[in-house]
mmCIF file of N, CA, C and O in Angstrom:
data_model
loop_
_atom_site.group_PDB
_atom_site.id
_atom_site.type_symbol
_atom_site.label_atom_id
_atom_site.label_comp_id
_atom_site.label_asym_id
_atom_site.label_seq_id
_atom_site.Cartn_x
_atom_site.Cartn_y
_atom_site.Cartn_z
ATOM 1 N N UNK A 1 34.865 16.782 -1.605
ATOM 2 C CA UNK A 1 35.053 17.352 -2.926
ATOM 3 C C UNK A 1 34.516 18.777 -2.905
ATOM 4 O O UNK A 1 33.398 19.097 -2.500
ATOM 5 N N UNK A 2 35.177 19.356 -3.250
ATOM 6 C CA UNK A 2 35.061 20.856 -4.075
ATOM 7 C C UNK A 2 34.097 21.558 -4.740
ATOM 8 O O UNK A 2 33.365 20.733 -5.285
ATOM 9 N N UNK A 3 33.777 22.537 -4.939
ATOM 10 C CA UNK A 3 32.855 23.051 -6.121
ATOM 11 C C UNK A 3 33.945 23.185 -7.084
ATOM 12 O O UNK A 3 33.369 23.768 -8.003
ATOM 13 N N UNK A 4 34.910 23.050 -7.382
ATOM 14 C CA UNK A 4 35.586 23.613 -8.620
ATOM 15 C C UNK A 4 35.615 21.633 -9.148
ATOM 16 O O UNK A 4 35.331 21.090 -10.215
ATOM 17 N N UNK A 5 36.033 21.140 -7.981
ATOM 18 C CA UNK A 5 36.501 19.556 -8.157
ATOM 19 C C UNK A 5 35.036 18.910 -9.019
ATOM 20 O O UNK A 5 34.866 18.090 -9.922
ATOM 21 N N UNK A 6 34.360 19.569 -8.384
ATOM 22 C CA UNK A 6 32.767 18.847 -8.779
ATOM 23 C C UNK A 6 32.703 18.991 -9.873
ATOM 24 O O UNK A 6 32.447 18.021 -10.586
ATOM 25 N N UNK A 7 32.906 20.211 -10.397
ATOM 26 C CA UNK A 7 32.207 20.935 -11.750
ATOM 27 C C UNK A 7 33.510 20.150 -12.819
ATOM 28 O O UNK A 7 33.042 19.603 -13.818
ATOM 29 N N UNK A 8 34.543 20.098 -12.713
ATOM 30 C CA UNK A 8 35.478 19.602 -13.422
ATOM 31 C C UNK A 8 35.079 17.929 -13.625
ATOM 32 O O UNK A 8 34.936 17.220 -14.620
ATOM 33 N N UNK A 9 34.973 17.677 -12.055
ATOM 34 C CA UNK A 9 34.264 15.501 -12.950
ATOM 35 C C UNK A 9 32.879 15.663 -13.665
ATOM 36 O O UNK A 9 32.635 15.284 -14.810
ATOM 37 N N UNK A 10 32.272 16.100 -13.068
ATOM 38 C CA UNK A 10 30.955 15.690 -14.043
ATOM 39 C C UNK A 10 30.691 16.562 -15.273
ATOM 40 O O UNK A 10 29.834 16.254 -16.102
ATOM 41 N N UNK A 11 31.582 17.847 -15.383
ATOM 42 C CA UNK A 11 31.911 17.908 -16.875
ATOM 43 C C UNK A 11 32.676 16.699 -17.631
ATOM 44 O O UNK A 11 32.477 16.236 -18.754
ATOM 45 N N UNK A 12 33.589 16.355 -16.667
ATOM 46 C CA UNK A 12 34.642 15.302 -17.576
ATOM 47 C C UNK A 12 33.734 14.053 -17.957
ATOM 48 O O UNK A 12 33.878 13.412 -18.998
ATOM 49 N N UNK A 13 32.507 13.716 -16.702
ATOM 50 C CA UNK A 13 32.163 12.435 -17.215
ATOM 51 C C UNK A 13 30.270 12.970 -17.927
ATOM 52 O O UNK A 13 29.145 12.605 -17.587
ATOM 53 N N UNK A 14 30.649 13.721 -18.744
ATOM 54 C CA UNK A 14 29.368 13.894 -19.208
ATOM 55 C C UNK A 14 28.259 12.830 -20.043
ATOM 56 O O UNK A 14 27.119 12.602 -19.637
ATOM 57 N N UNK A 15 28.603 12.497 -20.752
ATOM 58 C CA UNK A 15 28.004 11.014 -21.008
ATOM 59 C C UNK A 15 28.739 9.721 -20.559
ATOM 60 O O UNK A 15 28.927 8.666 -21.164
ATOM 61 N N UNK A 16 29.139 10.172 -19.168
ATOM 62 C CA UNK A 16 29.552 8.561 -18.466
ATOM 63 C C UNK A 16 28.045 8.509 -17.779
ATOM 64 O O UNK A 16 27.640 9.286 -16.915
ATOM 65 N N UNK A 17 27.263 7.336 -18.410
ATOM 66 C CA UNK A 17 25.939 7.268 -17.424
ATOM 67 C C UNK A 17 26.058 5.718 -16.312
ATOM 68 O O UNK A 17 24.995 5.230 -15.926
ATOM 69 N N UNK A 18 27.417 5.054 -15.878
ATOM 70 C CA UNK A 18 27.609 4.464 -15.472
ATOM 71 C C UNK A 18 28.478 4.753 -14.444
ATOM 72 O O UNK A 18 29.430 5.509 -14.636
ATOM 73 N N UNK A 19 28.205 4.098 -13.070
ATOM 74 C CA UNK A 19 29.450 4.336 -12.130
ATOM 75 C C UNK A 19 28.305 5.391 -11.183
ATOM 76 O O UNK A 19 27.076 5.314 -11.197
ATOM 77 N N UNK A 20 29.039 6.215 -10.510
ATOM 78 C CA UNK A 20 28.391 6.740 -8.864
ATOM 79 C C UNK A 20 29.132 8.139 -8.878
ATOM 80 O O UNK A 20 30.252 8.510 -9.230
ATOM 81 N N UNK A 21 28.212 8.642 -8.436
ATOM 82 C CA UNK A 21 28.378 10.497 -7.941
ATOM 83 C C UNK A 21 28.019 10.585 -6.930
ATOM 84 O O UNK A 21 26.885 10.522 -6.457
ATOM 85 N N UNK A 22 29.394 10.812 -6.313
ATOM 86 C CA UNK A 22 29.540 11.168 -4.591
ATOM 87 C C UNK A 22 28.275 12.156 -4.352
ATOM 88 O O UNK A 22 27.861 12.754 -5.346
ATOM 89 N N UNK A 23 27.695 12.350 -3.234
ATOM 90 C CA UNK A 23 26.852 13.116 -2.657
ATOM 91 C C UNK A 23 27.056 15.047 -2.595
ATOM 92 O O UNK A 23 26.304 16.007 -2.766
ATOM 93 N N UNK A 24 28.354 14.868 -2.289
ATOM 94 C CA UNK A 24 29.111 16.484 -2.293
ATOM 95 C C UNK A 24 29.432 16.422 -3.961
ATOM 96 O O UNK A 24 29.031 17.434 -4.536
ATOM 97 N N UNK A 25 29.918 15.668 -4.622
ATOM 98 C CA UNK A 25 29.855 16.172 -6.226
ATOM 99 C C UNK A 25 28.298 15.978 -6.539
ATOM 100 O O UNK A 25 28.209 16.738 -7.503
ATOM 101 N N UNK A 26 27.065 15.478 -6.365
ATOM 102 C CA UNK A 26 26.005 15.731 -7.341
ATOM 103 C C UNK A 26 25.870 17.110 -6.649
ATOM 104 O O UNK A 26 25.710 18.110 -7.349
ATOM 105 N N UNK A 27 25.924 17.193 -5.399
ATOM 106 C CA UNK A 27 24.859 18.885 -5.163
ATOM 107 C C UNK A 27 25.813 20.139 -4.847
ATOM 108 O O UNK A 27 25.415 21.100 -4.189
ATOM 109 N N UNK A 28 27.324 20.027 -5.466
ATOM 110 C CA UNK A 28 27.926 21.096 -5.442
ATOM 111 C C UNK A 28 27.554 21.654 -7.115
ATOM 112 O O UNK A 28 27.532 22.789 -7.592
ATOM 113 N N UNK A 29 27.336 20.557 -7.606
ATOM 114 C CA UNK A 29 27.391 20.558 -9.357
ATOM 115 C C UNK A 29 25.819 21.297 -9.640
ATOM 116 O O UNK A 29 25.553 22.175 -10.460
ATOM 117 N N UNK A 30 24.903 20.614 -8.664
ATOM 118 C CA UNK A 30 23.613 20.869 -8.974
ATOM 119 C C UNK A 30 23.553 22.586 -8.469
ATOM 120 O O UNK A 30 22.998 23.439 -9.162
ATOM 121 N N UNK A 31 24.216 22.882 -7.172
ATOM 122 C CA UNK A 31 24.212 24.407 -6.770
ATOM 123 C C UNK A 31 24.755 25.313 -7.692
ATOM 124 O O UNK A 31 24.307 26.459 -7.659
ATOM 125 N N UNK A 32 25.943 24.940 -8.804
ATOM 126 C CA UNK A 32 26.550 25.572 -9.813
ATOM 127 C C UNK A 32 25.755 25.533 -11.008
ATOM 128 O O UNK A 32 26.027 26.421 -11.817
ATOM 129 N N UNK A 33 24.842 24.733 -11.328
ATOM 130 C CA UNK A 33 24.185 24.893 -12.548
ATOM 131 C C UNK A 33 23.025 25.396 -12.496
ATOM 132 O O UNK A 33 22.634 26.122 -13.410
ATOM 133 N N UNK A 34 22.108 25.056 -11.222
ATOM 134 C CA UNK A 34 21.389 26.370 -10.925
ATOM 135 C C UNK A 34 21.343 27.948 -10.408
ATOM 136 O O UNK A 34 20.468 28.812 -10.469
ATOM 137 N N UNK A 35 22.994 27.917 -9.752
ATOM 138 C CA UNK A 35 23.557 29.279 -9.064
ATOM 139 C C UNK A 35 23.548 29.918 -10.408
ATOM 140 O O UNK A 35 22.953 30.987 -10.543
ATOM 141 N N UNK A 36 24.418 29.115 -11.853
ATOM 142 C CA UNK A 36 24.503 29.658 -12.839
ATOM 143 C C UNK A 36 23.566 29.946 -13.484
ATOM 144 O O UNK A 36 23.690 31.127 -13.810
ATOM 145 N N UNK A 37 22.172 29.296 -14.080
ATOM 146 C CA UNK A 37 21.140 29.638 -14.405
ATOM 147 C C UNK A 37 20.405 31.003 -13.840
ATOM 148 O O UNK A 37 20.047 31.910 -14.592
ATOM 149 N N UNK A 38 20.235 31.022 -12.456
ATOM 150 C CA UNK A 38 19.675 31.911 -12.197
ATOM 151 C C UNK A 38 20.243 33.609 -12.161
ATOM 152 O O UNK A 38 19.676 34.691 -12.010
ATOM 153 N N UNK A 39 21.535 33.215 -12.367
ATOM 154 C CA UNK A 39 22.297 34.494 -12.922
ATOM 155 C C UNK A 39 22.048 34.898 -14.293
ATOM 156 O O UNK A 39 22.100 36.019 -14.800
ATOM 157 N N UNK A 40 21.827 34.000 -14.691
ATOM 158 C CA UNK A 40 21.519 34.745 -16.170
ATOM 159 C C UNK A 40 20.406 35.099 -16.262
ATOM 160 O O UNK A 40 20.088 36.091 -16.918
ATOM 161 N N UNK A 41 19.945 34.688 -15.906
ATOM 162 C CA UNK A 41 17.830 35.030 -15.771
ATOM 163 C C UNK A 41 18.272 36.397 -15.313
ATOM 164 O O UNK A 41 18.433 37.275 -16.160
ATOM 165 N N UNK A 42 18.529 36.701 -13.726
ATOM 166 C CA UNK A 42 19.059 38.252 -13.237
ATOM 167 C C UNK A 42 19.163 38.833 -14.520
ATOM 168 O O UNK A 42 18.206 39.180 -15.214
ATOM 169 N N UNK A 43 20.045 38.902 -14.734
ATOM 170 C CA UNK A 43 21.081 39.263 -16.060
ATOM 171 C C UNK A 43 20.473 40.122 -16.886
ATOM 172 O O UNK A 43 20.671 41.283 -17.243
ATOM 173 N N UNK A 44 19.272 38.844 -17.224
ATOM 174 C CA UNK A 44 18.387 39.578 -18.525
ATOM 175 C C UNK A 44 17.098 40.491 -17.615
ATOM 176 O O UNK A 44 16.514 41.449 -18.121
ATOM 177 N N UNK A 45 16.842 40.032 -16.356
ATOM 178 C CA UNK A 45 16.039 41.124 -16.385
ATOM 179 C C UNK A 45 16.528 42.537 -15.788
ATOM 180 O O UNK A 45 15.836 43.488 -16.153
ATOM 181 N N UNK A 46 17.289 42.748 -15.182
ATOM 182 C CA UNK A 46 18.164 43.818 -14.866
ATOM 183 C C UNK A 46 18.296 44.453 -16.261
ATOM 184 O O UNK A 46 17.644 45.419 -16.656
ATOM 185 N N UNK A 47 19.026 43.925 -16.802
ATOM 186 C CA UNK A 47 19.568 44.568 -18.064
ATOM 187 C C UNK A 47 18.036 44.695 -18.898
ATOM 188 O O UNK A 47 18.309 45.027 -20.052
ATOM 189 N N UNK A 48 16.939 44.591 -18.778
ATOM 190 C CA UNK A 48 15.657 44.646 -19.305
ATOM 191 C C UNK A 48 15.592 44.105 -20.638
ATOM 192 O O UNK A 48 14.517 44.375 -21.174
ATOM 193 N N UNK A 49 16.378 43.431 -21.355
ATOM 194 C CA UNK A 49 16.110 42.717 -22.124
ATOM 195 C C UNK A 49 15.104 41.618 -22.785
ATOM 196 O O UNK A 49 14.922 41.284 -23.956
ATOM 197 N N UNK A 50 14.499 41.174 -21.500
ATOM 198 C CA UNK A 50 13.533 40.341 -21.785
ATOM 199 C C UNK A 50 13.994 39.275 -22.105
ATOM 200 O O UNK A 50 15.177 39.164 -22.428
ATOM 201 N N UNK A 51 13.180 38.300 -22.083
ATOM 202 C CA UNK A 51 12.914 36.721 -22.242
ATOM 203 C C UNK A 51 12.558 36.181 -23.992
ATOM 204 O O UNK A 51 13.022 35.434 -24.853
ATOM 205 N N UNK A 52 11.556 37.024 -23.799
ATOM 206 C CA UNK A 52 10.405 36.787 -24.965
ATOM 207 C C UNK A 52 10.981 37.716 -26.502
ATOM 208 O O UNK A 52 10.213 37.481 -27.435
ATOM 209 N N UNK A 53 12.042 38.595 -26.858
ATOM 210 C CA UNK A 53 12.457 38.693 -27.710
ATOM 211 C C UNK A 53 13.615 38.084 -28.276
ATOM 212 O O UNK A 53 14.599 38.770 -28.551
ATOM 213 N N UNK A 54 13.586 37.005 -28.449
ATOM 214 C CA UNK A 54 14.629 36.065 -28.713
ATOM 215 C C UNK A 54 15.919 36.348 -28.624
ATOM 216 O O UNK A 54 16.671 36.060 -29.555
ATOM 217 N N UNK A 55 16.425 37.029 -27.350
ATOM 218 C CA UNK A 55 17.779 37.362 -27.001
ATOM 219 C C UNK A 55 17.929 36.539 -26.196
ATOM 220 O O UNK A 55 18.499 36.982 -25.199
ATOM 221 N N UNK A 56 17.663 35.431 -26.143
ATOM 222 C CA UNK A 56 18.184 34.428 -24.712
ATOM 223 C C UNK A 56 18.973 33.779 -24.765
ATOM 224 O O UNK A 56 19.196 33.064 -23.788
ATOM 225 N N UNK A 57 20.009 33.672 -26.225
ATOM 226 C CA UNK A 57 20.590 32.935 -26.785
ATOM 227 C C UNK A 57 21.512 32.693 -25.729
ATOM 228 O O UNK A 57 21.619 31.475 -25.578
ATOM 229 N N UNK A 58 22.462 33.545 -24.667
ATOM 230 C CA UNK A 58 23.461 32.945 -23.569
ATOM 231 C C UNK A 58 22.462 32.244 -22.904
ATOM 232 O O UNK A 58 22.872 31.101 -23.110
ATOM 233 N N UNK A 59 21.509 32.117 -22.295
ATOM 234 C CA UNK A 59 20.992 31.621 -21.429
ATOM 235 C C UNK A 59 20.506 29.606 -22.162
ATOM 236 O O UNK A 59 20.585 28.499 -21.631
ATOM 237 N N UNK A 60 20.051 30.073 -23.524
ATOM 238 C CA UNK A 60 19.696 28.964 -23.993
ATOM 239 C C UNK A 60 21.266 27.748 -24.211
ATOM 240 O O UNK A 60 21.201 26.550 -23.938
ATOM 241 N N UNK A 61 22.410 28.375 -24.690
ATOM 242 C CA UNK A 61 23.276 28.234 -24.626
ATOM 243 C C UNK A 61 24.130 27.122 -23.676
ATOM 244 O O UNK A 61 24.746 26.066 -23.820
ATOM 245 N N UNK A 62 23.728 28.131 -22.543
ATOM 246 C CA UNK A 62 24.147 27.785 -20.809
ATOM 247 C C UNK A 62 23.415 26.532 -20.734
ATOM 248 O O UNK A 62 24.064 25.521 -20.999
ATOM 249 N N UNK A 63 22.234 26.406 -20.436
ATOM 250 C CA UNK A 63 21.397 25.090 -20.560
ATOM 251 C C UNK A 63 21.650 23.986 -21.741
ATOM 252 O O UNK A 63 21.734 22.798 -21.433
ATOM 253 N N UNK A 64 21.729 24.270 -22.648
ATOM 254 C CA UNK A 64 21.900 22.752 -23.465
ATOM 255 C C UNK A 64 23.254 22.678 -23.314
ATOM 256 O O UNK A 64 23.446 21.528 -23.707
ATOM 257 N N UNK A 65 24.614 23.226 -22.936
ATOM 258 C CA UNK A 65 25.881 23.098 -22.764
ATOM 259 C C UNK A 65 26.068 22.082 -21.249
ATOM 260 O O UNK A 65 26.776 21.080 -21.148
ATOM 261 N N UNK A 66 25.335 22.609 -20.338
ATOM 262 C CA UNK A 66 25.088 22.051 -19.044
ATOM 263 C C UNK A 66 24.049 20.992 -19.005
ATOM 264 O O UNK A 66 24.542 19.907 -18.695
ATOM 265 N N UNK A 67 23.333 20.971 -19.125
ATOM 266 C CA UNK A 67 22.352 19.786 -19.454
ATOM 267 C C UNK A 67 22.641 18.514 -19.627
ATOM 268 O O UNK A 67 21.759 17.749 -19.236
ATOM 269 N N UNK A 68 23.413 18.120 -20.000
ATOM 270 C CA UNK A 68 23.710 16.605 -20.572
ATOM 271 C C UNK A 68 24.936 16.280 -19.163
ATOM 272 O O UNK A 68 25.155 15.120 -18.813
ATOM 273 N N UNK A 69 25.507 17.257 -18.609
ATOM 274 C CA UNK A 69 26.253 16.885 -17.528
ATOM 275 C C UNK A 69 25.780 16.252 -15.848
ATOM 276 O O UNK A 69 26.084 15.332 -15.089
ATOM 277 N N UNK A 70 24.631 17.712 -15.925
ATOM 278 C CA UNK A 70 23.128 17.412 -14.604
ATOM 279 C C UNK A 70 22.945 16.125 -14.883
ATOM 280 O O UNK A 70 23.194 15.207 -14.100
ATOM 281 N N UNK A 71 22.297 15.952 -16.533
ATOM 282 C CA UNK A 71 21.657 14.732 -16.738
ATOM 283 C C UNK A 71 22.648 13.289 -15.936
ATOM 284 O O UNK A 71 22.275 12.331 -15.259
ATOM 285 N N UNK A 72 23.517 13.572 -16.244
ATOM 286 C CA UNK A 72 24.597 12.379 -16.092
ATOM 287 C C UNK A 72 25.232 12.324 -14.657
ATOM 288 O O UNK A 72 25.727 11.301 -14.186
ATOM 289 N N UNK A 73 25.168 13.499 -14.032
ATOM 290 C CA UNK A 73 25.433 13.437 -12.702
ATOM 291 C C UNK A 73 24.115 12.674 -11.822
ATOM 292 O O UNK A 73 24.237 11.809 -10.955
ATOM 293 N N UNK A 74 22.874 13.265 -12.324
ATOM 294 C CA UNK A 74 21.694 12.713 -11.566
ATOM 295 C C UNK A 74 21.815 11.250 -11.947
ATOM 296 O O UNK A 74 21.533 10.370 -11.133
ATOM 297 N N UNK A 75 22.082 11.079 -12.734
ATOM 298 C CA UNK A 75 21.947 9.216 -13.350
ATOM 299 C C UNK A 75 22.893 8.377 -12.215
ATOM 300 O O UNK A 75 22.585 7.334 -11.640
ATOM 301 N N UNK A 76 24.268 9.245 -12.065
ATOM 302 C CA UNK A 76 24.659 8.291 -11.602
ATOM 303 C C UNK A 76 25.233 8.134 -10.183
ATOM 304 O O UNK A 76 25.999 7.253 -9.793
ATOM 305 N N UNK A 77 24.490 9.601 -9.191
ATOM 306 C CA UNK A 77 23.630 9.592 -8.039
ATOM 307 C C UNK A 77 23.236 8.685 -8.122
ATOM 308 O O UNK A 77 23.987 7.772 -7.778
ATOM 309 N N UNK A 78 21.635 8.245 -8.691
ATOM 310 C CA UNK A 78 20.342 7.564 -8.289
ATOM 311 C C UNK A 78 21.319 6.360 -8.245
ATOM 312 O O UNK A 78 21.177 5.631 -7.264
ATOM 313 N N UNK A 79 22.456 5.962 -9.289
ATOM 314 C CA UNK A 79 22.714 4.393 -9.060
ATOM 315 C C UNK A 79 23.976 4.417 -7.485
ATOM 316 O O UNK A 79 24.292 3.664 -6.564
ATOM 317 N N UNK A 80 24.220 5.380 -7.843
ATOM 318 C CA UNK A 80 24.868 5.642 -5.932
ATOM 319 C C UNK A 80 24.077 5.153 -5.034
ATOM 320 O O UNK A 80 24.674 4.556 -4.138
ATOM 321 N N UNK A 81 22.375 5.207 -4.902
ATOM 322 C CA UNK A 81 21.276 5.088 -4.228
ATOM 323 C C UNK A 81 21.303 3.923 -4.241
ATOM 324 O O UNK A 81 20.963 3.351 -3.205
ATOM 325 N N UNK A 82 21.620 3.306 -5.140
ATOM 326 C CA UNK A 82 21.061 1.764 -5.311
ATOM 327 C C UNK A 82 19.647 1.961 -6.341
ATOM 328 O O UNK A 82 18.670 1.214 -6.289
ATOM 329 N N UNK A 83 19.773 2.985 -7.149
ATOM 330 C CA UNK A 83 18.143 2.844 -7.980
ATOM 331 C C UNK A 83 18.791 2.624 -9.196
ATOM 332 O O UNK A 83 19.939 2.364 -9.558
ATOM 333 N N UNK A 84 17.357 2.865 -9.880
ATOM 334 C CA UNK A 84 17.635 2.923 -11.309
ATOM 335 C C UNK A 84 17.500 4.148 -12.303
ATOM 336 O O UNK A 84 16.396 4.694 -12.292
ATOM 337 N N UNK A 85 18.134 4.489 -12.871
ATOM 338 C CA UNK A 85 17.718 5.641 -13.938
ATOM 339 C C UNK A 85 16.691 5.486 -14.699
ATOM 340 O O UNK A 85 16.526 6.567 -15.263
ATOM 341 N N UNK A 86 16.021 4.856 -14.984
ATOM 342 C CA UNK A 86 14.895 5.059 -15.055
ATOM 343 C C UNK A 86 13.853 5.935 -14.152
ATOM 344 O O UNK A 86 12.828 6.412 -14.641
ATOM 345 N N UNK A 87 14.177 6.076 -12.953
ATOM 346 C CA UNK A 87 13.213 6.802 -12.541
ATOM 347 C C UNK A 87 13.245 8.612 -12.712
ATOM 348 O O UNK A 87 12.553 9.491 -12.197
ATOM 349 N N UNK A 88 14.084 8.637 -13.424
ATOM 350 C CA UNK A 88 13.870 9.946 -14.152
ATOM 351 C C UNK A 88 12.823 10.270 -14.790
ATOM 352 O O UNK A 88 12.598 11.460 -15.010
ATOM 353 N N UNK A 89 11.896 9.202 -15.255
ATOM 354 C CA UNK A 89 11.075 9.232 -16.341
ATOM 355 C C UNK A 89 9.673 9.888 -15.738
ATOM 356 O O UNK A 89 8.770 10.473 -16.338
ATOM 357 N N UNK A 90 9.861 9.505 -14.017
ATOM 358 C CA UNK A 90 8.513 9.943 -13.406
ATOM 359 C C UNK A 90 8.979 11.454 -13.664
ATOM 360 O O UNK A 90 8.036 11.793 -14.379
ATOM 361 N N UNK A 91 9.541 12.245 -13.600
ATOM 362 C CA UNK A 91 9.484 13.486 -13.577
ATOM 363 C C UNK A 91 8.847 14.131 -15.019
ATOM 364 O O UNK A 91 8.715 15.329 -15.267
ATOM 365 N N UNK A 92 8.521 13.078 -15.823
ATOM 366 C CA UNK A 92 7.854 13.725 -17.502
ATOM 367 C C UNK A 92 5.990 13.165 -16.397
ATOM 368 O O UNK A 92 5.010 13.828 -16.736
ATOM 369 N N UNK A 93 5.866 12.619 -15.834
ATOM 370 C CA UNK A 93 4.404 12.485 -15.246
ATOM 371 C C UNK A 93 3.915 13.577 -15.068
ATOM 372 O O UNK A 93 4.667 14.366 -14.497
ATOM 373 N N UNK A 94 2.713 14.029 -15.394
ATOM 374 C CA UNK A 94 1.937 14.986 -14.995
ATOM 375 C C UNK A 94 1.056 14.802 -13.215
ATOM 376 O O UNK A 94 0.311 15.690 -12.801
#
């Protein structure tokens, strides 16, 4: 699978939290949503805009638009693994 192929299923199955994500679709998807993140970060500091004056709105944007897709791709990796989604939860552990 593709980076274009990737980004197209696990947009399509964004709240599918059931079923399996091939290995080449979770981490072509995962390289595109962080390739994309970190472009916008660039973005704003190049362009000197800053973080901290509430212009982040594309960036905040980008993340809760993408977010629920990661979420759902990682979910249904781990059950690719044979785990459970639940173990997402260790990552709120300090």
């Amino acid at each position: 699978m593709g980076p274009i192929q990737a980004l197209r299923s696990c947009i399509s199955k964004s709240f599918r939290w059931k079923g399996r994500a091939s290995r080449s679709e979770f981490w072509w998807f995962t390289a595109i949503y962080y390739g994309g993140l970190a472009a916008l970060v660039v973005f704003y500091v190049v362009t000197a805009q800053g973080l901290g004056d509430g212009e982040g709105g594309p960036l905040v944007a980008y993340f809760v638009v993408m977010f629920f897709p990661f979420l759902s791709a990682f979910v249904r990796r781990l059950h690719d693994k044979g785990l459970t989604a639940w173990l997402l939860l260790l990552g709120f552990v300090p």
